[in-house]
Tab-separated table of C-alpha atoms in Angstrom:
chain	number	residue	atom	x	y	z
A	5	UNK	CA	1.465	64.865	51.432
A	6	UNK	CA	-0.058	67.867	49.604
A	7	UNK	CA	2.609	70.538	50.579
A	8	UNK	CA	5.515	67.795	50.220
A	9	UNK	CA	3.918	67.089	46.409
A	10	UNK	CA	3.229	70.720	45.243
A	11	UNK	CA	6.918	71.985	46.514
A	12	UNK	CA	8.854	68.454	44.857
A	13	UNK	CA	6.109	67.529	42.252
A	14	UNK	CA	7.176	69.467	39.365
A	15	UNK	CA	10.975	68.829	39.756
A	16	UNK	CA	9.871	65.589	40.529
A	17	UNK	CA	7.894	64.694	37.553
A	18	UNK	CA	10.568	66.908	34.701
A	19	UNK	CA	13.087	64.570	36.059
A	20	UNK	CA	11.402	61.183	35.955
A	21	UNK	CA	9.380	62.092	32.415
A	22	UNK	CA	8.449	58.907	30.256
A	23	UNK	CA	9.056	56.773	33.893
A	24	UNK	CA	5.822	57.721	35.420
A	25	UNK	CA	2.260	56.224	34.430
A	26	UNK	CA	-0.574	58.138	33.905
A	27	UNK	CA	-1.937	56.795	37.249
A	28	UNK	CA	0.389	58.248	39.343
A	29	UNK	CA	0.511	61.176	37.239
A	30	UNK	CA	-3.172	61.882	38.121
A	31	UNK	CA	-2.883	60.678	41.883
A	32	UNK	CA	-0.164	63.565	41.864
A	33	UNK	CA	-2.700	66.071	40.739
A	34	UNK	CA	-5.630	64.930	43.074
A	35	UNK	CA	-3.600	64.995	46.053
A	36	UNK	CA	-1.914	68.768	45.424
A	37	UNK	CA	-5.705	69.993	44.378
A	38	UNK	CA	-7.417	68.455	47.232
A	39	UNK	CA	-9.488	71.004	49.366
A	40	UNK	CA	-7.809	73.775	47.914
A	41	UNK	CA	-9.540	76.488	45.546
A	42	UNK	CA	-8.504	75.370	42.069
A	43	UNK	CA	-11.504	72.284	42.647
A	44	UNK	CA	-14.258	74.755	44.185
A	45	UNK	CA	-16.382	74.668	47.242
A	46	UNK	CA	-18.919	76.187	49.344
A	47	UNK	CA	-19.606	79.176	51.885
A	48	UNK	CA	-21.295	78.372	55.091
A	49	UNK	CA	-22.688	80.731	57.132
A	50	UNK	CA	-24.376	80.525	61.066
A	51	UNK	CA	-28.031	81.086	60.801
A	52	UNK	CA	-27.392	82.905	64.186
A	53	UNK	CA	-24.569	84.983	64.462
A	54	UNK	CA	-23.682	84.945	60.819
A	55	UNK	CA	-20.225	83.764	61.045
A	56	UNK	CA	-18.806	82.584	57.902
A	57	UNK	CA	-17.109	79.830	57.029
A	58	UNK	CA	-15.222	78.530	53.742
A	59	UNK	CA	-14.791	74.490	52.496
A	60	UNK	CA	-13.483	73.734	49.712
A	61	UNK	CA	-14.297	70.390	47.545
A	62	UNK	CA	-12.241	67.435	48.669
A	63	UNK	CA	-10.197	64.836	45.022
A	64	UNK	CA	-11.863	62.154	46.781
A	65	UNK	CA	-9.120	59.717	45.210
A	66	UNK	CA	-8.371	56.971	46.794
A	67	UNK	CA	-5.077	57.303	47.728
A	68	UNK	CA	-5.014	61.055	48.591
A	69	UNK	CA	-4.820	60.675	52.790
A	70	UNK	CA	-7.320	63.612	53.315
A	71	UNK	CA	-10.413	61.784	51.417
A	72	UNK	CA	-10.195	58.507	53.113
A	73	UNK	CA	-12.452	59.132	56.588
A	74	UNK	CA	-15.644	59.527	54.473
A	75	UNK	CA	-15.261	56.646	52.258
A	76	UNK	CA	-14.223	54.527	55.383
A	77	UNK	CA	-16.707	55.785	57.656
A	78	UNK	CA	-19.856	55.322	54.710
A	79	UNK	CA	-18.359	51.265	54.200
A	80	UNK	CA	-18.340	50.919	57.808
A	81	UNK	CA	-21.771	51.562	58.134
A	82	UNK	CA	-22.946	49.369	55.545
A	83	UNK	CA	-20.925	46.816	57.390
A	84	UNK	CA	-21.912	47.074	61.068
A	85	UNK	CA	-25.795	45.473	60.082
A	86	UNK	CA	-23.668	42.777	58.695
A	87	UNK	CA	-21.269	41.247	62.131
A	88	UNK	CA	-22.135	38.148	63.228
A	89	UNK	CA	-21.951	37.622	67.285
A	90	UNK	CA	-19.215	34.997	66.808
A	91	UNK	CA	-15.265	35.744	67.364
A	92	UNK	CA	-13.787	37.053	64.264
A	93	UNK	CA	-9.964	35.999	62.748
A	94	UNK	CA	-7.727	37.851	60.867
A	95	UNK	CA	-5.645	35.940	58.756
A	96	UNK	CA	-2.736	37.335	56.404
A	97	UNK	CA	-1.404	36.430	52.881
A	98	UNK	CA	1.976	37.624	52.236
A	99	UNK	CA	4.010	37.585	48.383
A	100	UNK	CA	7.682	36.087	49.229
A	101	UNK	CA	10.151	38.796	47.793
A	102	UNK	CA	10.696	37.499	44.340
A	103	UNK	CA	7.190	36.900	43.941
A	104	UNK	CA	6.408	40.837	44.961
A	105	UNK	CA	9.342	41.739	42.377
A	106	UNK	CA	7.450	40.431	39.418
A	107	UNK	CA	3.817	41.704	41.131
A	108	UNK	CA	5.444	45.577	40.767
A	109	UNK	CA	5.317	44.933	36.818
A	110	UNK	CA	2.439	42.939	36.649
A	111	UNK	CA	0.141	44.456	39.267
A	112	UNK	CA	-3.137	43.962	37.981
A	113	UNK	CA	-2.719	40.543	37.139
A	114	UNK	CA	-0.325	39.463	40.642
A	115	UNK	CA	-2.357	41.420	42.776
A	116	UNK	CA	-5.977	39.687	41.674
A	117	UNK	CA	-4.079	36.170	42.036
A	118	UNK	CA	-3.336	37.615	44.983
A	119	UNK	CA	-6.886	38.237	46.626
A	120	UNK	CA	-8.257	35.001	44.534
A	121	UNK	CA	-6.097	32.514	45.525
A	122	UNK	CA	-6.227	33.704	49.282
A	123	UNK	CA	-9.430	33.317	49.256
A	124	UNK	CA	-9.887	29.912	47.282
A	125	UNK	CA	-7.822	28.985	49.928
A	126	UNK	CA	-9.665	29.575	53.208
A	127	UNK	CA	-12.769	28.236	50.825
A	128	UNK	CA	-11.064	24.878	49.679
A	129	UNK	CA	-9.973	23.724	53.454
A	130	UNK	CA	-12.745	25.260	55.606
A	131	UNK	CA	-16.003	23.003	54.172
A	132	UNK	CA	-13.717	19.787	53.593
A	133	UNK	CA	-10.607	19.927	54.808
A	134	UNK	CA	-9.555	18.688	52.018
A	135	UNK	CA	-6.019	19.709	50.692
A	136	UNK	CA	-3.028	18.121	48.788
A	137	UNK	CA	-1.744	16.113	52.250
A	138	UNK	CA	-4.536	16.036	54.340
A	139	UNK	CA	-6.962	13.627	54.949
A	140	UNK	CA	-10.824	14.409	54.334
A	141	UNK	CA	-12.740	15.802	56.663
A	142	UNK	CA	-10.149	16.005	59.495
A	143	UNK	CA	-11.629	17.274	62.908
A	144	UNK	CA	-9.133	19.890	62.640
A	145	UNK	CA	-10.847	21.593	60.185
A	146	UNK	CA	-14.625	23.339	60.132
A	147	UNK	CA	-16.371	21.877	57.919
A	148	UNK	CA	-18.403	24.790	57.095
A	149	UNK	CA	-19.193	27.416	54.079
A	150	UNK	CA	-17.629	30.268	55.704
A	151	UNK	CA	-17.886	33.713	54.169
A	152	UNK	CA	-15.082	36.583	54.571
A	153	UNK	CA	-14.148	40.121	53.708
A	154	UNK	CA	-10.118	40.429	52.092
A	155	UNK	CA	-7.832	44.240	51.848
A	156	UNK	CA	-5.237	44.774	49.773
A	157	UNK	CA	-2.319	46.114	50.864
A	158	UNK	CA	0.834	47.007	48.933
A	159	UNK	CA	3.319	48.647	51.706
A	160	UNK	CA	5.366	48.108	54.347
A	161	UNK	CA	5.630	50.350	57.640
A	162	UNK	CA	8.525	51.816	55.787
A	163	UNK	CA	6.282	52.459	52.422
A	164	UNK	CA	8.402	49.555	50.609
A	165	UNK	CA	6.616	47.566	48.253
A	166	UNK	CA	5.191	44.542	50.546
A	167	UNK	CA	2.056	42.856	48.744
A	168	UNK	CA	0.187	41.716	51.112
A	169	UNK	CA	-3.585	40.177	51.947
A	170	UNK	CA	-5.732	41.244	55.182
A	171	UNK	CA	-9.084	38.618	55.776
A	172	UNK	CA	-11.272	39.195	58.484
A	173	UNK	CA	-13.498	36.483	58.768
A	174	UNK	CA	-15.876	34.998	61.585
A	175	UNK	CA	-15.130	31.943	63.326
A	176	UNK	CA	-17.563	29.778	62.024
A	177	UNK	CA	-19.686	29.370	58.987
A	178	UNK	CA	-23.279	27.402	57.797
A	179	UNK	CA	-22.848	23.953	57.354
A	180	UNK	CA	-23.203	22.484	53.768
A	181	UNK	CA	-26.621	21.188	53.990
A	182	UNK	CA	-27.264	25.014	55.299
A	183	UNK	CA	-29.597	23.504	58.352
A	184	UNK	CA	-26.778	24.145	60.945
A	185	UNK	CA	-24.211	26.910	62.273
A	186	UNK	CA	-20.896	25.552	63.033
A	187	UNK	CA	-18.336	27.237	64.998
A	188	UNK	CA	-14.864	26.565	65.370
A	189	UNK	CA	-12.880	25.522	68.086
A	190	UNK	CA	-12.500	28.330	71.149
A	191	UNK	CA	-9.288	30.617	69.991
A	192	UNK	CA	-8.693	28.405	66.487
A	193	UNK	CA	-9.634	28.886	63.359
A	194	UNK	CA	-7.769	26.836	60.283
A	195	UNK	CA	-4.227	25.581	61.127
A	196	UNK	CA	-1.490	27.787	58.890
A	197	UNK	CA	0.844	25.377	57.897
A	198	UNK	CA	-2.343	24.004	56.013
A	199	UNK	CA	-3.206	27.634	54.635
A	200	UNK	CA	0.402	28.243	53.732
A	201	UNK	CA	0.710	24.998	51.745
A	202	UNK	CA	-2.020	25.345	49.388
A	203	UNK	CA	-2.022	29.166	49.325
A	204	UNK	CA	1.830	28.372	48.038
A	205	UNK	CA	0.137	26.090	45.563
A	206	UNK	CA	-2.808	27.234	44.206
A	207	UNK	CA	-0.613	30.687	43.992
A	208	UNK	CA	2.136	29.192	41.748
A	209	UNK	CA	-0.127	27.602	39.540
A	210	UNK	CA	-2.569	30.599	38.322
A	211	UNK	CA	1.102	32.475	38.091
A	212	UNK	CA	2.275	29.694	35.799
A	213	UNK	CA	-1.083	29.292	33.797
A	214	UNK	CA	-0.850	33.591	33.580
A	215	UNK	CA	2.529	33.704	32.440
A	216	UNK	CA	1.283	30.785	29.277
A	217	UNK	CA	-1.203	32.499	28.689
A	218	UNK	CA	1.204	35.978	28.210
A	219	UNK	CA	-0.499	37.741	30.410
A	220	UNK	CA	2.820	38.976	32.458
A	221	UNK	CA	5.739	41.086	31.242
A	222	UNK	CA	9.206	41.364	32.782
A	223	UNK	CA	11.772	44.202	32.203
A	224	UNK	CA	15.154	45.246	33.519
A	225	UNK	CA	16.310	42.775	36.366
A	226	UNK	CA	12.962	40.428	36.075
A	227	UNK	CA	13.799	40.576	31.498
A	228	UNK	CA	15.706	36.561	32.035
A	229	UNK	CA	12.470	35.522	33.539
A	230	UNK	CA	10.548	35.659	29.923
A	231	UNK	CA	12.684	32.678	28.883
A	232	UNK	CA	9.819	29.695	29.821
A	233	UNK	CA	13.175	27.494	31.039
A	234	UNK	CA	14.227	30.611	33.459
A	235	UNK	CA	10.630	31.179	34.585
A	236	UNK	CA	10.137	27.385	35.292
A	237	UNK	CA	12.939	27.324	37.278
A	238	UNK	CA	11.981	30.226	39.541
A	239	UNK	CA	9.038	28.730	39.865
A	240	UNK	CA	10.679	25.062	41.196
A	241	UNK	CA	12.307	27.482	43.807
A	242	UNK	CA	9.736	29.726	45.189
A	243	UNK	CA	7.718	25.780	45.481
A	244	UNK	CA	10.408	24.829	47.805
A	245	UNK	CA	10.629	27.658	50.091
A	246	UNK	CA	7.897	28.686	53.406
A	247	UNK	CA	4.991	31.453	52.001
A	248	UNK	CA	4.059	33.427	55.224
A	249	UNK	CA	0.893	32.902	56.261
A	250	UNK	CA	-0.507	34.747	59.398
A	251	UNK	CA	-3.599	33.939	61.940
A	252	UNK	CA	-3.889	36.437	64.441
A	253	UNK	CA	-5.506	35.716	67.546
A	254	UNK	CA	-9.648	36.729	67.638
A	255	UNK	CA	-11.010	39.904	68.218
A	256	UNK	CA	-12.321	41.288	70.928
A	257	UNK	CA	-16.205	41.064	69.775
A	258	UNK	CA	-18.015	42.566	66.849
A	259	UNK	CA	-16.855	46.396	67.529
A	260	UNK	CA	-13.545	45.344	68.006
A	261	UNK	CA	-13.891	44.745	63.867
A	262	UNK	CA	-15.615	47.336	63.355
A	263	UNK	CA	-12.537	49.444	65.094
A	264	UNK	CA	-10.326	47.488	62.814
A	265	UNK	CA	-11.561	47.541	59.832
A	266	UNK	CA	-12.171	51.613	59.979
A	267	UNK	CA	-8.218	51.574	60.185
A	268	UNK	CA	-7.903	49.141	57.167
A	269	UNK	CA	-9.856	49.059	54.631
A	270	UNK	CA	-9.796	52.717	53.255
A	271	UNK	CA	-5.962	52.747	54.544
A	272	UNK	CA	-3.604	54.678	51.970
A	273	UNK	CA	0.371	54.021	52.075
A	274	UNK	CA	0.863	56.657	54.457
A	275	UNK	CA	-0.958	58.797	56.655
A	276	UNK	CA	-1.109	62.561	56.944
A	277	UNK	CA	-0.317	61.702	60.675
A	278	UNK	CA	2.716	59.703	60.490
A	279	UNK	CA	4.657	62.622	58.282
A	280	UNK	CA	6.809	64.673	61.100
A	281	UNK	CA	8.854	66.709	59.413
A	282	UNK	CA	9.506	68.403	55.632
A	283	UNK	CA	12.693	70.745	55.269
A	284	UNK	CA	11.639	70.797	51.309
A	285	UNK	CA	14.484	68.456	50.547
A	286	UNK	CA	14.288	65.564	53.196
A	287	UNK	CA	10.703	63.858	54.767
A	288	UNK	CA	10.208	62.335	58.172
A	289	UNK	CA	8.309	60.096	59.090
A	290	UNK	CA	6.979	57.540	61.850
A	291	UNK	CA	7.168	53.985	60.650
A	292	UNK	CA	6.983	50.799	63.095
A	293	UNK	CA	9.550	47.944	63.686
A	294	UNK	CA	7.628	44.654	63.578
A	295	UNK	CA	10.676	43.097	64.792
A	296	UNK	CA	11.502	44.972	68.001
A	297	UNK	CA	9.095	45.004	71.426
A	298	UNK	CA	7.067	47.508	73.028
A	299	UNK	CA	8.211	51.105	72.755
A	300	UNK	CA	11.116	50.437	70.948
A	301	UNK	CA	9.016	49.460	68.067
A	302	UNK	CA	8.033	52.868	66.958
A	303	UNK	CA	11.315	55.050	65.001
A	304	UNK	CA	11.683	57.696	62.639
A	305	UNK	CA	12.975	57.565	59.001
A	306	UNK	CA	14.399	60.220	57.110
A	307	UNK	CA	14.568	59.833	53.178
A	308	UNK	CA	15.334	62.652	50.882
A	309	UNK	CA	11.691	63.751	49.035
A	310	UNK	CA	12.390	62.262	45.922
A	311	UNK	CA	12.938	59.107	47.433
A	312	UNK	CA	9.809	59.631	49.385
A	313	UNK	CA	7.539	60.090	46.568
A	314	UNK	CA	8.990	57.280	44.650
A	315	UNK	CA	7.932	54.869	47.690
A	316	UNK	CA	4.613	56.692	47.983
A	317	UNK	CA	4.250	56.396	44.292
A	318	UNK	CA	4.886	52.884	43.989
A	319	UNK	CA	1.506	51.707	45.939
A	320	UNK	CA	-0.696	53.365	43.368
A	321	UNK	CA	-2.938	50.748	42.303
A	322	UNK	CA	-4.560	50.243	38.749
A	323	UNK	CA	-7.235	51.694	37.458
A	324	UNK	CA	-10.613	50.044	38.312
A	325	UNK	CA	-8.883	47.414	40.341
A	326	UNK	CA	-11.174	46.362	43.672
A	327	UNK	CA	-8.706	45.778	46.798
A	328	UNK	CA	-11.679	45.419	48.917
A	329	UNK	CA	-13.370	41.923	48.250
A	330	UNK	CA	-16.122	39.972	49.588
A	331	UNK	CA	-15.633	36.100	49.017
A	332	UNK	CA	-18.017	32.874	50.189
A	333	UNK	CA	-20.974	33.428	51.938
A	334	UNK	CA	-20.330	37.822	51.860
A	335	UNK	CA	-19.722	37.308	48.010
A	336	UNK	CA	-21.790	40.527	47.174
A	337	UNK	CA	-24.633	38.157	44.753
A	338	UNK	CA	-26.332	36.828	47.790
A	339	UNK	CA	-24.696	38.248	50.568
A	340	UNK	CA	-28.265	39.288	52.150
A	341	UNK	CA	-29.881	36.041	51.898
A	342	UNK	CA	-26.726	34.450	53.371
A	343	UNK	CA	-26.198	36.847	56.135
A	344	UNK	CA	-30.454	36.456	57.371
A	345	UNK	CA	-29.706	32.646	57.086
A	346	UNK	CA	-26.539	32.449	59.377
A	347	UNK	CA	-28.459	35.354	61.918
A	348	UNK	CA	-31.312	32.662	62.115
A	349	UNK	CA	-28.768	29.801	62.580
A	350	UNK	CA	-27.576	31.531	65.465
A	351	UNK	CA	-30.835	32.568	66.873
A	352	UNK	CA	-29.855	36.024	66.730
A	353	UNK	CA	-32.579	38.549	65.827
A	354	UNK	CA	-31.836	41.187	62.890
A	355	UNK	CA	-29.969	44.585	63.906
A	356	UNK	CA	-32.549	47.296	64.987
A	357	UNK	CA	-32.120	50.164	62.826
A	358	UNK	CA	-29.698	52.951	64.443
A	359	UNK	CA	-30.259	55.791	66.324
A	360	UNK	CA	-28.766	57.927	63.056
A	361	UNK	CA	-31.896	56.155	61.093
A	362	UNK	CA	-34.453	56.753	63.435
A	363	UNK	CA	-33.658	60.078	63.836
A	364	UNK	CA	-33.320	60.694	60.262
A	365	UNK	CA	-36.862	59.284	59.917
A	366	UNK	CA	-37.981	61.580	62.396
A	367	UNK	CA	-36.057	64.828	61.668
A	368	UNK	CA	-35.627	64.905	58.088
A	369	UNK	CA	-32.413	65.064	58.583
A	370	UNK	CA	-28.950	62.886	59.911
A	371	UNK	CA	-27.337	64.086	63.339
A	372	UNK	CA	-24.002	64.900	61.547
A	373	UNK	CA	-26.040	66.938	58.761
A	374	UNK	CA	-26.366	69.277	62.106
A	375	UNK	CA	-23.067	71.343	61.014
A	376	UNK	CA	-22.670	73.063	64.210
A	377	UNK	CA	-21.128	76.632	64.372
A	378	UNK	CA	-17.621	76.738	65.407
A	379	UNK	CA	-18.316	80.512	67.553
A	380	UNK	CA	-21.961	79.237	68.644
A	381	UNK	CA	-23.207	76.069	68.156
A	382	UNK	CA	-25.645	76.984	66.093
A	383	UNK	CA	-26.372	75.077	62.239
A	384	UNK	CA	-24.204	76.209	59.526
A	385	UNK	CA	-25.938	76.577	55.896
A	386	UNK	CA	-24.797	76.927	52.856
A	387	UNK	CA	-25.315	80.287	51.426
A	388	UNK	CA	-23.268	79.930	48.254
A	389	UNK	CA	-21.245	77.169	45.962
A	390	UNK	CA	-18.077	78.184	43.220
A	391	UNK	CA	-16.772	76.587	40.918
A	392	UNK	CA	-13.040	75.123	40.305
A	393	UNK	CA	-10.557	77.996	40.083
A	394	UNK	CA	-12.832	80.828	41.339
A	395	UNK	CA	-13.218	82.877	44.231
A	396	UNK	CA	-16.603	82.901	46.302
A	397	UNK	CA	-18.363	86.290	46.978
A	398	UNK	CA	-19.202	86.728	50.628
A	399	UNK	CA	-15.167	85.161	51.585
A	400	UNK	CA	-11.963	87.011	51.242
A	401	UNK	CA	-9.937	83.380	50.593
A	402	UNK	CA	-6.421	82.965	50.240
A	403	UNK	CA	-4.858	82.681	46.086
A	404	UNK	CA	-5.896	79.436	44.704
A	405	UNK	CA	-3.374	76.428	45.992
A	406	UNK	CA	-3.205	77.122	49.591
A	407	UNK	CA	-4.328	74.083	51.374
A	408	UNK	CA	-7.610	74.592	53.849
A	409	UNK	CA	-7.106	71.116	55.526
């Protein structure tokens, strides 16, 4: 992404002036500067055959591909002391297309509805089963406070905008008098059409109390849609239609999350490893077809570069906005005390500390602070830091720009 932004970027930017926010301006910036000179580093150097060895500092923005593997591998860890030994579900939330039309203009305000009514929806039918239709307390449904962790996502394979909602959440949850873990049936969690349904709902109503509340704006195709009579009537449509809502079968076990999530959560719109090809006017790239079977499902697309960075562009979220959420019993408040209580429901002893811990206890030091020599083995320390833009002293380093990755 780097070398495709610093060869198109400028062109790119002089020709799509006043049409580009701030955000994306910056994202721009973080991604060409990222572990290149112009934002500094360090000199490491072998305490036992002195080889040296540059790194420079990484943007660490969010959406820059490079900076990702930290950030995911840090969350991860925090999360592993939290998995439950129960089967986990992943369950999706998907915009229809108009509704992902007006979320492009209104991103801070479609996405959060979003994440919020997702998740009021998993929380409304899972304790009761209660739900506009349904009867109370139907065996079908749990009957439990449940407690789940919800992504973000923006894109499709194709980086085309696709708003979309990944929930991992364990089968199971405490039951409301908190005296009892209940689990749900073997290879079921909630039934979709029920999910779907309210989702649809719940979803259409916070839009419709946003938009009185002139919270959204709408410009160039979406500018009828101000009009409250056009607006009510899109609404009546998208009411009658099927919202896609997705329950994937369980995981394997708790490190079969663990394996998921570290591909999900800290996810950007692309990845460094799908890009095949730049010519410095056309990108390729590996994208999967959802709708075709085994092999077949994996095919290249070609787009010219300005095209390219449009799509990437297009996923860059706002400012401040969380796309990783903890709802119900994970809320972040009490997740703790809630997480101790369902470990003593299911008679499950706390996690040990790790290996990394105990050694860290014992060594003054982590196993991966052990940077090994790349000519030896032996540990790598750093001997001197520079700052943005300059050039260290004991490395003769390439002119500022050149990417180290």
């Amino acid at each position: 992404m780097a070398d495709i932004f610093r060869h198109r970027g400028p062109a790119w930017r002089a020709s799509h002036a006043g049409h580009v926010s701030l955000g994306q301006l910056k994202v721009m910036s973080a991604i060409e500067r990222c572990r290149t000179a112009a934002l500094g580093g360090h000199v490491e150097r072998c305490e036992d055959c002195a080889h040296l060895r540059i790194s420079y500092n990484s943007c660490g923005n969010r959406h820059c591909p490079k900076c990702q593997a930290a950030a995911a591998k840090e969350w991860l860890a925090d999360r592993q002391a939290e998995l439950l030994p129960v089967p986990y579900f992943h369950v999706v939330f998907t915009l229809p297309g108009p509704i992902a039309d007006i979320a492009y203009q209104n991103q801070a305000v479609v996405y959060d509805l979003l994440l919020k009514t997702a998740a009021e929806t998993l929380i409304t039918i899972a304790p009761t089963g209660q739900a506009r239709g349904l009867k109370a307390h139907d065996p079908k449904h749990l009957g439990a406070r449940i407690g789940f962790t919800a992504v973000l996502h923006t894109w499709g394979s194709t980086l085309t905008h696709h708003p979309h909602a990944h929930i991992i959440v364990p089968g199971g949850g405490v039951s409301p008098d908190g005296e009892r873990w209940i689990a749900c049936r073997l290879g079921f969690f909630l039934p979709v059409p029920v999910l779907s349904r309210l989702f649809r709902r719940l979803f259409l109503e916070w839009l419709n109390a946003a938009y009185q509340a002139g919270r959204l704006q709408f410009f160039a195709d979406q500018a009828a849609l101000a009009q409250p009579a056009a607006f009510q009537t899109f609404l009546a449509a998208l009411g009658k239609v099927e919202w896609v809502v997705y329950a994937k079968r369980p995981f394997g076990g708790p490190d079969a999350v663990l394996a998921y999530l570290s591909r999900y959560t800290h996810r950007t719109a692309i990845a460094n490893s799908r890009l095949v090809a730049f010519d410095g006017e056309h990108v390729t790239f590996k994208w999967k077809d959802y709708r075709a079977k085994g092999d077949a499902r994996y095919k290249l697309m070609t787009l010219d570069a300005d095209e390219f960075i449009r799509r990437f562009l297009i996923h860059v979220l706002p400012d401040g906005f969380h796309r990783i959420r903890h709802y119900g019993l994970f809320a972040n408040a009490n997740r703790a005390n809630n997480i101790a209580l369902a470990r003593r429901l299911l008679a499950v002893p706390d996690p040990t500390p790790s290996s990394r811990a105990s050694d860290h206890a014992e060594n003054g030091r982590d196993d991966e602070d052990w940077n090994a020599c790349p000519c030896c083995g032996g540990r790598m320390i750093i001997v001197e830091a520079f700052e943005p833009g300059c050039q260290p002293r004991f490395w003769p380093v390439p002119s500022i720009g050149l990417d180290s990755s």
